[in-house]
C-alpha positions as a Markdown table, in Angstrom:
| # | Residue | x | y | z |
|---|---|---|---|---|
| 1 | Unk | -41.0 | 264.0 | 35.1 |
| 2 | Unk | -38.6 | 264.6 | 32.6 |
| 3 | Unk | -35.9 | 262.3 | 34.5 |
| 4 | Unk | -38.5 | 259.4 | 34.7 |
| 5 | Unk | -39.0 | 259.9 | 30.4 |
| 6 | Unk | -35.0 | 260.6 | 29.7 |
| 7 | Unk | -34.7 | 257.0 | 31.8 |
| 8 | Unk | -38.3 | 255.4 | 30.3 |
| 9 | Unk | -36.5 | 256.4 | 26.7 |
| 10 | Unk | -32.3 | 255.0 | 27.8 |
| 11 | Unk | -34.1 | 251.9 | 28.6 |
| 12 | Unk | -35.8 | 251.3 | 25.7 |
| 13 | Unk | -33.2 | 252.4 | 23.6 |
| 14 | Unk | -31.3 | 249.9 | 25.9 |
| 15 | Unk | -33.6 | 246.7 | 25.0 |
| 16 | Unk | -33.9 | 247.5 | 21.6 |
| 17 | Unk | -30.2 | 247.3 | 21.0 |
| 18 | Unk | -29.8 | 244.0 | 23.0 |
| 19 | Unk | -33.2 | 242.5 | 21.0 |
| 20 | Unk | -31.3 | 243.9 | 17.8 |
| 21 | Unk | -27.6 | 242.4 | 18.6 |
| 22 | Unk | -29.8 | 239.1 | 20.0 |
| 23 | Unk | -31.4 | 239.0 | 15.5 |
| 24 | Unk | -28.4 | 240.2 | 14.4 |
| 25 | Unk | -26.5 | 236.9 | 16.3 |
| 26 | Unk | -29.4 | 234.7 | 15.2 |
| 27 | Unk | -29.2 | 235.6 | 11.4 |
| 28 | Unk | -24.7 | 235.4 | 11.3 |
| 29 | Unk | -25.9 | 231.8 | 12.9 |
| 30 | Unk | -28.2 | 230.9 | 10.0 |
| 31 | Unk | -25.8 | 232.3 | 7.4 |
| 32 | Unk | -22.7 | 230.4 | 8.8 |
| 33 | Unk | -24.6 | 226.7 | 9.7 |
| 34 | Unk | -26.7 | 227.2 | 5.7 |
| 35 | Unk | -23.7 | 228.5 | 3.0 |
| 36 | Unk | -26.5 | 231.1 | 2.2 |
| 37 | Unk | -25.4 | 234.5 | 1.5 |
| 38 | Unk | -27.3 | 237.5 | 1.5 |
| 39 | Unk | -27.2 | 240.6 | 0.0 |
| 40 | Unk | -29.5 | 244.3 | -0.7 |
| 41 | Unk | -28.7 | 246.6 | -3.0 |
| 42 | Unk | -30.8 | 249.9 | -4.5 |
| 43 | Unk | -30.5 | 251.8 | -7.1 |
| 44 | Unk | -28.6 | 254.6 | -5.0 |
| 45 | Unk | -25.3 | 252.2 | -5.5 |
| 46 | Unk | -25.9 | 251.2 | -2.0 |
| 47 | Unk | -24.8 | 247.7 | -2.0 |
| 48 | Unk | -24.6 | 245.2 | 0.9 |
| 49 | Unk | -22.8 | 241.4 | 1.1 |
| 50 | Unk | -22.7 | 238.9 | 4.0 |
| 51 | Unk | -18.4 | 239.0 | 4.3 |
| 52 | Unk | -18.6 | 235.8 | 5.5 |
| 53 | Unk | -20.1 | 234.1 | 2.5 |
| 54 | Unk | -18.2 | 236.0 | 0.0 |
| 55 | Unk | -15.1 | 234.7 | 2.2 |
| 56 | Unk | -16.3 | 230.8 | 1.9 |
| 57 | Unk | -17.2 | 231.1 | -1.9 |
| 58 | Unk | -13.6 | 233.2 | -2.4 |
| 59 | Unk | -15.4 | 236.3 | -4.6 |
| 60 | Unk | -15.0 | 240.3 | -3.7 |
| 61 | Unk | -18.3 | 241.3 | -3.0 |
| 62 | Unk | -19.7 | 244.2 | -5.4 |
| 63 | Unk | -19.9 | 247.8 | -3.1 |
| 64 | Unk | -19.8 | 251.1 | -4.4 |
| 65 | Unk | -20.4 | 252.8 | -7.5 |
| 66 | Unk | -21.1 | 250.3 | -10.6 |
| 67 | Unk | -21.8 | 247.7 | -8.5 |
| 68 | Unk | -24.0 | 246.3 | -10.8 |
| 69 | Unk | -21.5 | 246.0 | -13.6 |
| 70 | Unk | -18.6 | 244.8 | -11.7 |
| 71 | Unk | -21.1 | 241.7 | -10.8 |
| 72 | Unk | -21.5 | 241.2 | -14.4 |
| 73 | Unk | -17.9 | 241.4 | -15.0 |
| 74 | Unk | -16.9 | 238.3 | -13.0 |
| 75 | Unk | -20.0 | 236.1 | -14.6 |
| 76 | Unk | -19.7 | 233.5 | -17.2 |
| 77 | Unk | -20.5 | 234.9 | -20.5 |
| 78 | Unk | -23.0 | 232.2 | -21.2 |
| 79 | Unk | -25.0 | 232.6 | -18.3 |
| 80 | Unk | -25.0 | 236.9 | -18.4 |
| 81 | Unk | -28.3 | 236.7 | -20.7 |
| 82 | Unk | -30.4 | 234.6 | -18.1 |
| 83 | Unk | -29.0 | 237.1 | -15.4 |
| 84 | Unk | -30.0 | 240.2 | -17.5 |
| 85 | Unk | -33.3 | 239.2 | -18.2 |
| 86 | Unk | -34.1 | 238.0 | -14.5 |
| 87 | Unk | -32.9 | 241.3 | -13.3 |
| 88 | Unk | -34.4 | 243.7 | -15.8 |
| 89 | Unk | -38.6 | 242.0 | -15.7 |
| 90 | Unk | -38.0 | 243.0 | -11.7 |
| 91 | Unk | -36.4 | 246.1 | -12.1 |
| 92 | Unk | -39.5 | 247.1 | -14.9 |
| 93 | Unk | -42.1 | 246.2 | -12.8 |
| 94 | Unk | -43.1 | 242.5 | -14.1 |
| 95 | Unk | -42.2 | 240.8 | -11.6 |
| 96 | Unk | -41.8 | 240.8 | -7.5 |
| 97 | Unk | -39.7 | 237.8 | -7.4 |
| 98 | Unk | -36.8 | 236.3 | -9.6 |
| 99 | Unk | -34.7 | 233.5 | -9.8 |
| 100 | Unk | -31.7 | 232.5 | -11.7 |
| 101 | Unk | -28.3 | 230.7 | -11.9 |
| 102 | Unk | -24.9 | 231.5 | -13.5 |
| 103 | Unk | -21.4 | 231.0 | -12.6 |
| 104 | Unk | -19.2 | 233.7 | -11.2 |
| 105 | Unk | -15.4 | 233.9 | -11.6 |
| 106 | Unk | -13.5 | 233.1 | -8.0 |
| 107 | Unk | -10.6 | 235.2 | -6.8 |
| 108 | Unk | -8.8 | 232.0 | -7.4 |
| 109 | Unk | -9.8 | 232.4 | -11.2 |
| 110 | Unk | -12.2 | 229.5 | -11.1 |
| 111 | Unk | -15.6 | 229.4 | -12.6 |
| 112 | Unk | -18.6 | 228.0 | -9.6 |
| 113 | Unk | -22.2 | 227.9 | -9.9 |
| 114 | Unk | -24.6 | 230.4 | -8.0 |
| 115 | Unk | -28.3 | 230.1 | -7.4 |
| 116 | Unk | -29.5 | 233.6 | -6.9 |
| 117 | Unk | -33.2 | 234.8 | -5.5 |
| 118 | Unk | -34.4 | 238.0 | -5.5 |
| 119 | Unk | -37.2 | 240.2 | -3.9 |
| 120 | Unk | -37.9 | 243.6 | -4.7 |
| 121 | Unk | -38.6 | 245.2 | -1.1 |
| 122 | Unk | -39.3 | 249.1 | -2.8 |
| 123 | Unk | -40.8 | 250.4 | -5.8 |
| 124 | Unk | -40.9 | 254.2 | -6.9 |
| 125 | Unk | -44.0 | 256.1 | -8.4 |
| 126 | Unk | -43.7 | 254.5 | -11.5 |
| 127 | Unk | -43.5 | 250.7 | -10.1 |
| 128 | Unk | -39.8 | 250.6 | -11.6 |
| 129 | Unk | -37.6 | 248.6 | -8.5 |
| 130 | Unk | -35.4 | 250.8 | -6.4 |
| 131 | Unk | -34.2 | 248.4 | -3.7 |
| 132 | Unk | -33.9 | 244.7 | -3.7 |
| 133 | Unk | -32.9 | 241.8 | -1.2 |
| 134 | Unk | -31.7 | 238.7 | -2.3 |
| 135 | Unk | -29.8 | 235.4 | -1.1 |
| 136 | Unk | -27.5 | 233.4 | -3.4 |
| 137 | Unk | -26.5 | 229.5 | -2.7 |
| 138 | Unk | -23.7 | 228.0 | -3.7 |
| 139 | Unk | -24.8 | 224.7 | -5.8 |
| 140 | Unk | -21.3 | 224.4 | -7.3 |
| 141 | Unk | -20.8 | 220.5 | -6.4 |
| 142 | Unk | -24.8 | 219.9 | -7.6 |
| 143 | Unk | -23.8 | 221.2 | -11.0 |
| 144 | Unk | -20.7 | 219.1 | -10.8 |
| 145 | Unk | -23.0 | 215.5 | -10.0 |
| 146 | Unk | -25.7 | 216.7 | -12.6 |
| 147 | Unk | -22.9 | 216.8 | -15.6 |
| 148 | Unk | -21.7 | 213.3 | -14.3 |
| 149 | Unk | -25.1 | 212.0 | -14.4 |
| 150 | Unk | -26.0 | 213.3 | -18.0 |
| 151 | Unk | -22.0 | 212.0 | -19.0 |
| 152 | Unk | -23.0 | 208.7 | -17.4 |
| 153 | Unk | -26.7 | 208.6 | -19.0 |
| 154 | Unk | -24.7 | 209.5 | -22.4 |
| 155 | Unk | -21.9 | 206.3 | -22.1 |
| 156 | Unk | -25.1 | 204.2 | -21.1 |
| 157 | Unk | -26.9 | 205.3 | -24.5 |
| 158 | Unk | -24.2 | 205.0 | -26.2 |
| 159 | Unk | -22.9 | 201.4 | -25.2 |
| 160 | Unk | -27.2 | 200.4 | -25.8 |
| 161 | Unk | -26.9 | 201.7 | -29.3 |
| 162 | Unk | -23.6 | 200.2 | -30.2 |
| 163 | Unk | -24.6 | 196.7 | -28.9 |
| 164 | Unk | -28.3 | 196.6 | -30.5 |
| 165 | Unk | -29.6 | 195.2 | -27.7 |
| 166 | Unk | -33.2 | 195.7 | -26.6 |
| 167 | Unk | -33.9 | 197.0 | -23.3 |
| 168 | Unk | -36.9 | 196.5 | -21.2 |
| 169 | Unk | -38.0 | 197.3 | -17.4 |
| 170 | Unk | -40.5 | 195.4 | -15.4 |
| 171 | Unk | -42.5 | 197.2 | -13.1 |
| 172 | Unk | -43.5 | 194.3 | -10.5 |
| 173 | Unk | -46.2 | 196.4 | -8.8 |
């Protein structure tokens, strides 16, 4: 009896490793064919980063002790507020969910836009966050297009305005 349970339990143990290597497989697939990166961290400095998305964007990801601040090291000054305020209505309880984008300084010394969600998964006694899970995105090049577009937008006002010309659309429908 305790031969059939020792083998029952090795070949469980078995087909739970396979079904976990078979996820694990699954999710390096979705990270590699989508640019998204994924991340968890805890307030216990326990830190985690997809290596291969950190390789593709060319940033160190953030382990260890002060985590957290060496983050907010590599962002842009301008965009540190938004971060700060995203992360601190999660961490005090406000909200589940956040959002928010900022750039973050390159290995390469080069400034590129992130879009960052993030979920609290755990809360202690007090509701204050003590482990998160996140994904970030690079949208670098859609930053890039939108500052063309409002550049274009602003030449077009400006060449209207200089001529004195009026402007009108027709809407045939």
């Amino acid at each position: 009896q305790f031969a059939s349970s020792l083998t029952a339990f090795v070949i469980q143990r078995y087909r739970d490793a396979k079904k976990l290597r078979t996820t694990e497989a699954r999710l390096d697939a979705a990270i590699g064919g989508t640019g998204i990166g994924l991340w968890e961290s805890g307030v216990d400095d326990h830190c985690r980063w997809s290596e291969k998305w950190c390789e593709r964007f060319d940033i160190d990801p953030c382990d260890g002790p002060d985590r957290l601040q060496h983050w907010m090291e590599r962002m842009h000054p301008e965009d540190l507020g938004s971060y700060l305020t995203a992360d601190a209505d999660a961490v005090r309880g406000l909200v589940d969910r956040y959002a928010v984008e900022y750039r973050i300084l390159t290995r390469a010394g080069e400034w590129r836009w992130v879009h960052e969600r993030g979920a609290v998964t755990e809360r202690d006694a007090n509701g204050r966050a003590r482990r998160f899970v996140g994904v970030c995105f690079d949208i670098d090049e859609q930053k890039k297009l939108e500052a063309a577009l409002h550049k274009a937008e602003d030449r077009y006002d400006l060449a209207i305005n200089a001529a004195q010309l009026p402007i009108w659309e027709y809407d045939v429908a």
